PDB file of C-alpha atoms and ligand atoms in Angstrom:
ATOM      1  CA  MET A  17     101.605  94.012 107.393  1.00  0.00           C
ATOM      2  CA  ASN A  18     105.140  92.255 107.743  1.00  0.00           C
ATOM      3  CA  LYS A  19     105.883  89.868 105.516  1.00  0.00           C
ATOM      4  CA  LYS A  20     108.131  86.454 105.915  1.00  0.00           C
ATOM      5  CA  ILE A  21     112.026  86.891 106.530  1.00  0.00           C
ATOM      6  CA  ARG A  22     113.604  83.966 105.059  1.00  0.00           C
ATOM      7  CA  VAL A  23     117.518  83.747 104.251  1.00  0.00           C
ATOM      8  CA  SER A  24     117.000  84.897 100.933  1.00  0.00           C
ATOM      9  CA  THR A  25     115.103  87.895 102.320  1.00  0.00           C
ATOM     10  CA  ILE A  26     118.627  88.909 103.814  1.00  0.00           C
ATOM     11  CA  LEU A  27     120.579  88.534 101.372  1.00  0.00           C
ATOM     12  CA  LYS A  28     118.378  90.648  98.590  1.00  0.00           C
ATOM     13  CA  ARG A  29     118.630  93.452 101.541  1.00  0.00           C
ATOM     14  CA  LYS A  30     122.230  94.201 100.331  1.00  0.00           C
ATOM     15  CA  SER A  31     121.691  93.339  96.417  1.00  0.00           C
ATOM     16  CA  GLU A  32     118.930  96.256  96.857  1.00  0.00           C
ATOM     17  CA  GLY A  33     120.524  98.678  99.062  1.00  0.00           C
ATOM     18  CA  VAL A  34     118.010  97.868 102.103  1.00  0.00           C
ATOM     19  CA  LYS A  35     120.215  97.651 105.260  1.00  0.00           C
ATOM     20  CA  ILE A  36     119.580  94.775 107.604  1.00  0.00           C
ATOM     21  CA  THR A  37     117.629  94.989 111.286  1.00  0.00           C
ATOM     22  CA  ALA A  38     118.697  92.545 113.705  1.00  0.00           C
ATOM     23  CA  LEU A  39     118.293  92.575 117.622  1.00  0.00           C
ATOM     24  CA  THR A  40     118.904  89.484 120.212  1.00  0.00           C
ATOM     25  CA  ALA A  41     115.909  87.963 122.004  1.00  0.00           C
ATOM     26  CA  TYR A  42     116.108  85.401 124.763  1.00  0.00           C
ATOM     27  CA  ASP A  43     112.084  84.843 125.511  1.00  0.00           C
ATOM     28  CA  TYR A  44     108.824  84.491 123.959  1.00  0.00           C
ATOM     29  CA  THR A  45     107.775  88.247 125.747  1.00  0.00           C
ATOM     30  CA  PHE A  46     110.481  89.809 123.913  1.00  0.00           C
ATOM     31  CA  GLY A  47     110.367  87.106 120.520  1.00  0.00           C
ATOM     32  CA  TYR A  48     106.709  88.873 119.549  1.00  0.00           C
ATOM     33  CA  LEU A  49     107.336  92.400 120.448  1.00  0.00           C
ATOM     34  CA  LEU A  50     110.765  92.757 118.365  1.00  0.00           C
ATOM     35  CA  ASP A  51     108.860  91.030 115.826  1.00  0.00           C
ATOM     36  CA  GLU A  52     105.724  92.897 115.909  1.00  0.00           C
ATOM     37  CA  ALA A  53     108.166  95.682 115.175  1.00  0.00           C
ATOM     38  CA  GLY A  54     109.172  94.529 111.865  1.00  0.00           C
ATOM     39  CA  VAL A  55     112.927  93.254 113.033  1.00  0.00           C
ATOM     40  CA  ASP A  56     114.399  91.270 110.296  1.00  0.00           C
ATOM     41  CA  LEU A  57     116.277  88.879 111.931  1.00  0.00           C
ATOM     42  CA  ILE A  58     116.051  87.740 115.601  1.00  0.00           C
ATOM     43  CA  LEU A  59     119.183  86.290 116.873  1.00  0.00           C
ATOM     44  CA  VAL A  60     118.934  83.877 119.956  1.00  0.00           C
ATOM     45  CA  GLY A  61     122.251  85.029 121.185  1.00  0.00           C
ATOM     46  CA  ASP A  62     124.516  82.872 123.460  1.00  0.00           C
ATOM     47  CA  SER A  63     124.719  86.681 124.854  1.00  0.00           C
ATOM     48  CA  CYS A  64     121.528  85.143 127.273  1.00  0.00           C
ATOM     49  CA  GLY A  65     124.890  83.866 129.408  1.00  0.00           C
ATOM     50  CA  ASN A  66     125.528  87.548 130.568  1.00  0.00           C
ATOM     51  CA  VAL A  67     122.001  89.098 130.338  1.00  0.00           C
ATOM     52  CA  CYS A  68     119.919  86.168 131.537  1.00  0.00           C
ATOM     53  CA  ALA A  69     122.262  84.269 133.904  1.00  0.00           C
ATOM     54  CA  GLY A  70     124.321  86.286 134.569  1.00  0.00           C
ATOM     55  CA  TYR A  71     127.710  84.783 133.929  1.00  0.00           C
ATOM     56  CA  GLU A  72     130.953  87.128 133.504  1.00  0.00           C
ATOM     57  CA  THR A  73     131.387  85.416 129.999  1.00  0.00           C
ATOM     58  CA  THR A  74     129.403  83.285 127.601  1.00  0.00           C
ATOM     59  CA  LEU A  75     131.885  80.343 127.422  1.00  0.00           C
ATOM     60  CA  PRO A  76     128.913  78.698 130.191  1.00  0.00           C
ATOM     61  CA  VAL A  77     126.250  78.366 128.100  1.00  0.00           C
ATOM     62  CA  THR A  78     124.935  75.029 127.081  1.00  0.00           C
ATOM     63  CA  VAL A  79     123.236  73.651 123.715  1.00  0.00           C
ATOM     64  CA  ASP A  80     120.456  72.434 126.468  1.00  0.00           C
ATOM     65  CA  GLU A  81     120.266  76.493 127.380  1.00  0.00           C
ATOM     66  CA  VAL A  82     120.063  77.876 124.009  1.00  0.00           C
ATOM     67  CA  VAL A  83     117.202  75.285 122.423  1.00  0.00           C
ATOM     68  CA  TYR A  84     115.322  76.471 126.034  1.00  0.00           C
ATOM     69  CA  HIS A  85     115.811  80.326 124.678  1.00  0.00           C
ATOM     70  CA  THR A  86     115.160  79.073 120.446  1.00  0.00           C
ATOM     71  CA  ARG A  87     112.173  77.081 121.650  1.00  0.00           C
ATOM     72  CA  SER A  88     110.536  80.475 123.806  1.00  0.00           C
ATOM     73  CA  VAL A  89     111.284  83.120 120.814  1.00  0.00           C
ATOM     74  CA  ARG A  90     110.247  80.674 118.357  1.00  0.00           C
ATOM     75  CA  GLN A  91     106.526  80.742 119.839  1.00  0.00           C
ATOM     76  CA  GLY A  92     106.561  84.685 119.101  1.00  0.00           C
ATOM     77  CA  VAL A  93     108.096  85.012 116.275  1.00  0.00           C
ATOM     78  CA  LYS A  94     105.923  85.022 112.916  1.00  0.00           C
ATOM     79  CA  HIS A  95     108.379  87.036 110.471  1.00  0.00           C
ATOM     80  CA  ALA A  96     111.417  87.486 111.600  1.00  0.00           C
ATOM     81  CA  LEU A  97     114.470  85.285 110.439  1.00  0.00           C
ATOM     82  CA  LEU A  98     115.193  83.336 114.000  1.00  0.00           C
ATOM     83  CA  VAL A  99     118.328  82.091 114.195  1.00  0.00           C
ATOM     84  CA  ALA A 100     120.490  80.395 117.002  1.00  0.00           C
ATOM     85  CA  ASP A 101     123.518  80.760 118.137  1.00  0.00           C
ATOM     86  CA  MET A 102     125.554  78.069 118.883  1.00  0.00           C
ATOM     87  CA  PRO A 103     127.428  77.920 121.717  1.00  0.00           C
ATOM     88  CA  PHE A 104     131.140  77.480 122.759  1.00  0.00           C
ATOM     89  CA  MET A 105     132.152  73.297 122.257  1.00  0.00           C
ATOM     90  CA  SER A 106     128.762  73.217 120.762  1.00  0.00           C
ATOM     91  CA  TYR A 107     130.796  73.134 116.694  1.00  0.00           C
ATOM     92  CA  GLN A 108     134.660  73.292 117.480  1.00  0.00           C
ATOM     93  CA  GLU A 109     135.157  69.740 118.207  1.00  0.00           C
ATOM     94  CA  THR A 110     133.927  68.052 115.005  1.00  0.00           C
ATOM     95  CA  PRO A 111     131.523  68.838 112.037  1.00  0.00           C
ATOM     96  CA  GLU A 112     129.701  65.639 113.492  1.00  0.00           C
ATOM     97  CA  LEU A 113     128.868  66.870 116.368  1.00  0.00           C
ATOM     98  CA  ALA A 114     128.008  70.522 115.271  1.00  0.00           C
ATOM     99  CA  LEU A 115     125.615  68.731 112.551  1.00  0.00           C
ATOM    100  CA  HIS A 116     124.328  67.125 115.469  1.00  0.00           C
ATOM    101  CA  ASN A 117     123.666  70.814 117.494  1.00  0.00           C
ATOM    102  CA  ALA A 118     122.239  72.259 115.098  1.00  0.00           C
ATOM    103  CA  GLY A 119     119.740  70.099 113.808  1.00  0.00           C
ATOM    104  CA  ARG A 120     118.871  70.433 117.964  1.00  0.00           C
ATOM    105  CA  PHE A 121     118.345  73.858 117.269  1.00  0.00           C
ATOM    106  CA  MET A 122     116.314  73.746 114.415  1.00  0.00           C
ATOM    107  CA  LYS A 123     114.107  70.321 115.101  1.00  0.00           C
ATOM    108  CA  GLU A 124     113.954  71.378 118.862  1.00  0.00           C
ATOM    109  CA  GLY A 125     114.181  74.961 119.159  1.00  0.00           C
ATOM    110  CA  GLY A 126     112.508  75.840 115.682  1.00  0.00           C
ATOM    111  CA  ALA A 127     115.545  78.112 114.256  1.00  0.00           C
ATOM    112  CA  GLU A 128     115.881  78.754 111.012  1.00  0.00           C
ATOM    113  CA  ALA A 129     119.395  79.176 110.683  1.00  0.00           C
ATOM    114  CA  VAL A 130     122.699  79.014 113.473  1.00  0.00           C
ATOM    115  CA  LYS A 131     125.106  81.061 113.994  1.00  0.00           C
ATOM    116  CA  VAL A 132     129.454  80.186 114.890  1.00  0.00           C
ATOM    117  CA  GLU A 133     132.238  81.983 115.851  1.00  0.00           C
ATOM    118  CA  GLY A 134     135.127  81.681 113.465  1.00  0.00           C
ATOM    119  CA  GLY A 135     137.132  82.180 110.743  1.00  0.00           C
ATOM    120  CA  GLU A 136     138.883  79.663 107.840  1.00  0.00           C
ATOM    121  CA  HIS A 137     139.072  76.812 110.293  1.00  0.00           C
ATOM    122  CA  ILE A 138     135.216  76.254 111.077  1.00  0.00           C
ATOM    123  CA  CYS A 139     135.048  75.778 107.095  1.00  0.00           C
ATOM    124  CA  GLU A 140     134.615  72.360 106.523  1.00  0.00           C
ATOM    125  CA  THR A 141     131.841  72.043 109.376  1.00  0.00           C
ATOM    126  CA  VAL A 142     130.186  75.260 107.730  1.00  0.00           C
ATOM    127  CA  ARG A 143     130.194  73.208 104.616  1.00  0.00           C
ATOM    128  CA  ARG A 144     128.896  70.425 105.704  1.00  0.00           C
ATOM    129  CA  MET A 145     126.046  72.259 107.711  1.00  0.00           C
ATOM    130  CA  VAL A 146     124.726  74.126 104.069  1.00  0.00           C
ATOM    131  CA  GLU A 147     125.356  70.481 102.533  1.00  0.00           C
ATOM    132  CA  ILE A 148     122.300  69.079 104.545  1.00  0.00           C
ATOM    133  CA  GLY A 149     119.988  72.348 104.268  1.00  0.00           C
ATOM    134  CA  ILE A 150     120.951  74.465 107.493  1.00  0.00           C
ATOM    135  CA  PRO A 151     121.460  78.020 106.772  1.00  0.00           C
ATOM    136  CA  VAL A 152     124.614  79.105 108.306  1.00  0.00           C
ATOM    137  CA  MET A 153     125.763  82.711 109.524  1.00  0.00           C
ATOM    138  CA  GLY A 154     129.198  83.769 110.423  1.00  0.00           C
ATOM    139  CA  HIS A 155     130.617  86.019 113.405  1.00  0.00           C
ATOM    140  CA  LEU A 156     134.279  87.616 113.002  1.00  0.00           C
ATOM    141  CA  GLY A 157     136.055  90.348 114.989  1.00  0.00           C
ATOM    142  CA  PHE A 158     135.705  90.000 118.112  1.00  0.00           C
ATOM    143  CA  THR A 159     134.348  86.917 119.359  1.00  0.00           C
ATOM    144  CA  PRO A 160     133.320  86.060 122.871  1.00  0.00           C
ATOM    145  CA  GLN A 161     134.061  83.406 122.706  1.00  0.00           C
ATOM    146  CA  SER A 162     137.181  83.538 122.431  1.00  0.00           C
ATOM    147  CA  VAL A 163     137.740  86.206 125.115  1.00  0.00           C
ATOM    148  CA  HIS A 164     140.241  84.572 126.702  1.00  0.00           C
ATOM    149  CA  GLU A 165     142.260  83.751 123.848  1.00  0.00           C
ATOM    150  CA  PHE A 166     141.465  87.825 123.219  1.00  0.00           C
ATOM    151  CA  GLY A 167     143.218  88.944 126.798  1.00  0.00           C
ATOM    152  CA  GLY A 168     140.195  91.229 127.257  1.00  0.00           C
ATOM    153  CA  TYR A 169     136.998  93.346 125.207  1.00  0.00           C
ATOM    154  CA  LYS A 170     139.492  94.258 122.368  1.00  0.00           C
ATOM    155  CA  VAL A 171     138.936  95.715 118.620  1.00  0.00           C
ATOM    156  CA  ARG A 172     140.160  93.317 116.608  1.00  0.00           C
ATOM    157  CA  GLY A 173     141.765  94.042 113.089  1.00  0.00           C
ATOM    158  CA  GLN A 174     143.745  97.387 113.880  1.00  0.00           C
ATOM    159  CA  ASP A 175     146.779  96.292 112.766  1.00  0.00           C
ATOM    160  CA  SER A 176     147.234  95.231 109.687  1.00  0.00           C
ATOM    161  CA  LYS A 177     147.924  91.457 109.975  1.00  0.00           C
ATOM    162  CA  GLU A 178     144.939  91.138 111.806  1.00  0.00           C
ATOM    163  CA  ALA A 179     143.192  93.357 108.926  1.00  0.00           C
ATOM    164  CA  GLU A 180     144.099  90.754 106.364  1.00  0.00           C
ATOM    165  CA  LYS A 181     143.842  87.533 108.488  1.00  0.00           C
ATOM    166  CA  MET A 182     140.041  88.721 108.905  1.00  0.00           C
ATOM    167  CA  LYS A 183     139.429  89.536 105.300  1.00  0.00           C
ATOM    168  CA  ALA A 184     140.783  86.407 104.293  1.00  0.00           C
ATOM    169  CA  ASP A 185     138.013  84.700 106.874  1.00  0.00           C
ATOM    170  CA  ALA A 186     135.494  86.926 105.809  1.00  0.00           C
ATOM    171  CA  LEU A 187     136.021  85.178 102.018  1.00  0.00           C
ATOM    172  CA  ALA A 188     136.674  81.921 103.124  1.00  0.00           C
ATOM    173  CA  LEU A 189     133.433  82.119 105.393  1.00  0.00           C
ATOM    174  CA  GLN A 190     131.234  83.512 101.811  1.00  0.00           C
ATOM    175  CA  ASP A 191     132.691  80.623  99.811  1.00  0.00           C
ATOM    176  CA  ALA A 192     131.748  77.903 102.567  1.00  0.00           C
ATOM    177  CA  GLY A 193     128.425  79.051 101.602  1.00  0.00           C
ATOM    178  CA  MET A 194     127.308  81.605 104.820  1.00  0.00           C
ATOM    179  CA  PHE A 195     124.355  83.688 103.816  1.00  0.00           C
ATOM    180  CA  ALA A 196     125.607  86.446 106.858  1.00  0.00           C
ATOM    181  CA  VAL A 197     128.361  87.571 108.613  1.00  0.00           C
ATOM    182  CA  VAL A 198     128.725  89.521 111.814  1.00  0.00           C
ATOM    183  CA  LEU A 199     131.156  91.893 112.335  1.00  0.00           C
ATOM    184  CA  GLU A 200     131.850  92.560 116.277  1.00  0.00           C
ATOM    185  CA  LYS A 201     134.219  95.484 117.438  1.00  0.00           C
ATOM    186  CA  VAL A 202     135.777  96.149 114.009  1.00  0.00           C
ATOM    187  CA  PRO A 203     137.237  99.429 112.862  1.00  0.00           C
ATOM    188  CA  ALA A 204     134.343 101.077 110.751  1.00  0.00           C
ATOM    189  CA  GLN A 205     137.418 101.557 107.310  1.00  0.00           C
ATOM    190  CA  LEU A 206     137.855  97.342 107.966  1.00  0.00           C
ATOM    191  CA  ALA A 207     134.502  96.955 107.655  1.00  0.00           C
ATOM    192  CA  LYS A 208     133.531  98.794 105.103  1.00  0.00           C
ATOM    193  CA  GLU A 209     136.326  97.161 103.046  1.00  0.00           C
ATOM    194  CA  ILE A 210     134.975  93.917 104.099  1.00  0.00           C
ATOM    195  CA  SER A 211     131.593  94.688 103.359  1.00  0.00           C
ATOM    196  CA  GLU A 212     132.253  95.548  99.640  1.00  0.00           C
ATOM    197  CA  MET A 213     134.488  92.687  99.575  1.00  0.00           C
ATOM    198  CA  LEU A 214     131.466  90.321  99.957  1.00  0.00           C
ATOM    199  CA  THR A 215     128.584  89.303  98.002  1.00  0.00           C
ATOM    200  CA  ILE A 216     126.863  88.590 101.317  1.00  0.00           C
ATOM    201  CA  PRO A 217     125.670  90.851 103.595  1.00  0.00           C
ATOM    202  CA  THR A 218     127.634  92.049 107.131  1.00  0.00           C
ATOM    203  CA  ILE A 219     125.819  92.832 110.139  1.00  0.00           C
ATOM    204  CA  GLY A 220     127.693  95.527 112.158  1.00  0.00           C
ATOM    205  CA  ILE A 221     127.715  95.981 115.929  1.00  0.00           C
ATOM    206  CA  GLY A 222     130.530  97.966 117.319  1.00  0.00           C
ATOM    207  CA  ALA A 223     131.404  97.530 113.324  1.00  0.00           C
ATOM    208  CA  GLY A 224     130.541 101.645 112.182  1.00  0.00           C
ATOM    209  CA  PRO A 225     127.919 102.839 109.540  1.00  0.00           C
ATOM    210  CA  HIS A 226     128.755 101.084 106.461  1.00  0.00           C
ATOM    211  CA  CYS A 227     127.933  96.531 106.795  1.00  0.00           C
ATOM    212  CA  ASP A 228     125.003  96.258 105.332  1.00  0.00           C
ATOM    213  CA  GLY A 229     123.038  95.877 108.330  1.00  0.00           C
ATOM    214  CA  GLN A 230     123.619  96.341 112.174  1.00  0.00           C
ATOM    215  CA  ILE A 231     122.578  94.252 115.361  1.00  0.00           C
ATOM    216  CA  LEU A 232     122.321  94.978 118.856  1.00  0.00           C
ATOM    217  CA  VAL A 233     121.572  93.179 122.514  1.00  0.00           C
ATOM    218  CA  SER A 234     118.455  93.540 122.946  1.00  0.00           C
ATOM    219  CA  TYR A 235     118.885  94.540 126.498  1.00  0.00           C
ATOM    220  CA  ASP A 236     121.955  96.539 125.974  1.00  0.00           C
ATOM    221  CA  MET A 237     119.578  99.240 123.375  1.00  0.00           C
ATOM    222  CA  LEU A 238     116.399  98.876 125.507  1.00  0.00           C
ATOM    223  CA  GLY A 239     118.836  99.965 128.785  1.00  0.00           C
ATOM    224  CA  LEU A 240     117.648  96.841 130.565  1.00  0.00           C
ATOM    225  CA  PHE A 241     120.798  95.453 131.345  1.00  0.00           C
ATOM    226  CA  ASP A 242     122.454  98.370 132.540  1.00  0.00           C
ATOM    227  CA  LYS A 243     125.626  97.522 134.622  1.00  0.00           C
ATOM    228  CA  VAL A 244     127.803  98.031 131.702  1.00  0.00           C
ATOM    229  CA  GLN A 245     127.404 100.765 128.807  1.00  0.00           C
ATOM    230  CA  PHE A 246     129.036  99.729 125.545  1.00  0.00           C
ATOM    231  CA  LYS A 247     130.200 102.495 123.081  1.00  0.00           C
ATOM    232  CA  PHE A 248     128.461 101.091 120.036  1.00  0.00           C
ATOM    233  CA  ALA A 249     125.100 100.398 122.068  1.00  0.00           C
ATOM    234  CA  ARG A 250     123.094 103.030 121.597  1.00  0.00           C
ATOM    235  CA  ARG A 251     120.358 103.411 124.236  1.00  0.00           C
ATOM    236  CA  TYR A 252     116.634 103.896 122.736  1.00  0.00           C
ATOM    237  CA  ALA A 253     114.945 103.528 126.422  1.00  0.00           C
ATOM    238  CA  SER A 254     115.410 102.837 129.812  1.00  0.00           C
ATOM    239  CA  LEU A 255     113.915  99.887 131.051  1.00  0.00           C
ATOM    240  CA  ALA A 256     116.253  99.227 133.757  1.00  0.00           C
ATOM    241  CA  ASP A 257     115.078 102.805 135.745  1.00  0.00           C
ATOM    242  CA  ASP A 258     111.237 102.045 134.555  1.00  0.00           C
ATOM    243  CA  ILE A 259     111.423  98.750 136.766  1.00  0.00           C
ATOM    244  CA  ARG A 260     113.106 100.472 139.573  1.00  0.00           C
ATOM    245  CA  ASN A 261     110.587 103.123 139.470  1.00  0.00           C
ATOM    246  CA  ALA A 262     107.372 100.638 139.239  1.00  0.00           C
ATOM    247  CA  VAL A 263     109.108  98.459 141.504  1.00  0.00           C
ATOM    248  CA  ASN A 264     109.661 101.246 144.247  1.00  0.00           C
ATOM    249  CA  GLY A 265     105.781 102.551 143.729  1.00  0.00           C
ATOM    250  CA  TYR A 266     104.374  98.862 144.100  1.00  0.00           C
ATOM    251  CA  CYS A 267     105.972  98.436 147.451  1.00  0.00           C
ATOM    252  CA  ASP A 268     105.596 101.544 148.884  1.00  0.00           C
ATOM    253  CA  ASP A 269     101.916 101.241 147.561  1.00  0.00           C
ATOM    254  CA  VAL A 270     101.057  97.893 149.082  1.00  0.00           C
ATOM    255  CA  LYS A 271     102.828  99.137 152.321  1.00  0.00           C
ATOM    256  CA  SER A 272     100.175 102.340 152.452  1.00  0.00           C
ATOM    257  CA  SER A 273      97.397  99.778 151.648  1.00  0.00           C
ATOM    258  CA  ASN A 274      96.825 102.119 148.250  1.00  0.00           C
ATOM    259  CA  PHE A 275      97.279  98.835 146.627  1.00  0.00           C
ATOM    260  CA  PRO A 276      94.621  97.058 145.974  1.00  0.00           C
ATOM    261  CA  SER A 277      91.908  99.305 145.315  1.00  0.00           C
ATOM    262  CA  GLN A 278      87.774  98.654 145.562  1.00  0.00           C
ATOM    263  CA  ASP A 279      88.243  98.238 141.765  1.00  0.00           C
ATOM    264  CA  GLU A 280      91.163  95.789 141.576  1.00  0.00           C
ATOM    265  CA  SER A 281      89.363  93.469 144.299  1.00  0.00           C
ATOM    266  CA  TYR A 282      86.111  90.572 143.688  1.00  0.00           C
TER     267      TYR A 282
HETATM  268  O1  LIG B  14     125.398  86.736 121.603  1.00  0.00           O
HETATM  269  C1  LIG B  14     124.729  87.425 120.971  1.00  0.00           C
HETATM  270  O2  LIG B  14     124.016  88.152 121.100  1.00  0.00           O
HETATM  271  C2  LIG B  14     125.824  88.060 119.624  1.00  0.00           C
HETATM  272  C3  LIG B  14     125.610  89.254 119.001  1.00  0.00           C
HETATM  273  C4  LIG B  14     126.228  90.514 119.614  1.00  0.00           C
HETATM  274  C5  LIG B  14     126.079  89.447 117.666  1.00  0.00           C
HETATM  275  O3  LIG B  14     126.207  87.240 119.245  1.00  0.00           O
END
């Protein structure tokens, strides 16, 4: 039987050298399926803006939307650590606003931790959240909420200046009390160095094999959102094709009066 995963379990995974498994979910059905399968950490990502709402970027996602998705996933999750992603401008303005919104994800959504993007500049906010008992996960490298500043979906930390800054940010986030850091689209060697430098776990997405764990957007790894194929997002299923085939079969059966049968009727 799967045991309840807590922040302490995630930290222990690193000290024991056991890789952390993490995926995103946005609703009850995915919540219980991923949880039953034994995933350690489920993130209600602001990627809901891309895969559920069809937005081009994650920027339009609101606090109310993430609260709704978190509450839905919460109903299905018994074992995994449930983390809510704080959307753009829900934590950047002031620590007070960040505390207020993080509180909503926990009280109304049932999250056990929150995730924020950024480095040294958000450390005061992180400290304030950790002080009052809100576990916080970080996100460095390609941080989607800064897509316009970056000028596209590029790998980060490729030159030495940016690599050094990322290392300093990672240490600052650890000092501020974070329990884990996501590294997105970072060269594998840099992710290795950051993972070795930190005592808290790194969770990679497009950051090579040396991170302490891996996370993917569930819709990408299941082949459900198949409009784009990211180099780092290995596909373990082709659900979009399965759905297309199933819907075609249903429409054919309805049109040819092959559905419903006697057995499917009262
Ligand atoms: O929003 C999200 O899904 C994320 C993961 C890609 C880490 O931040």
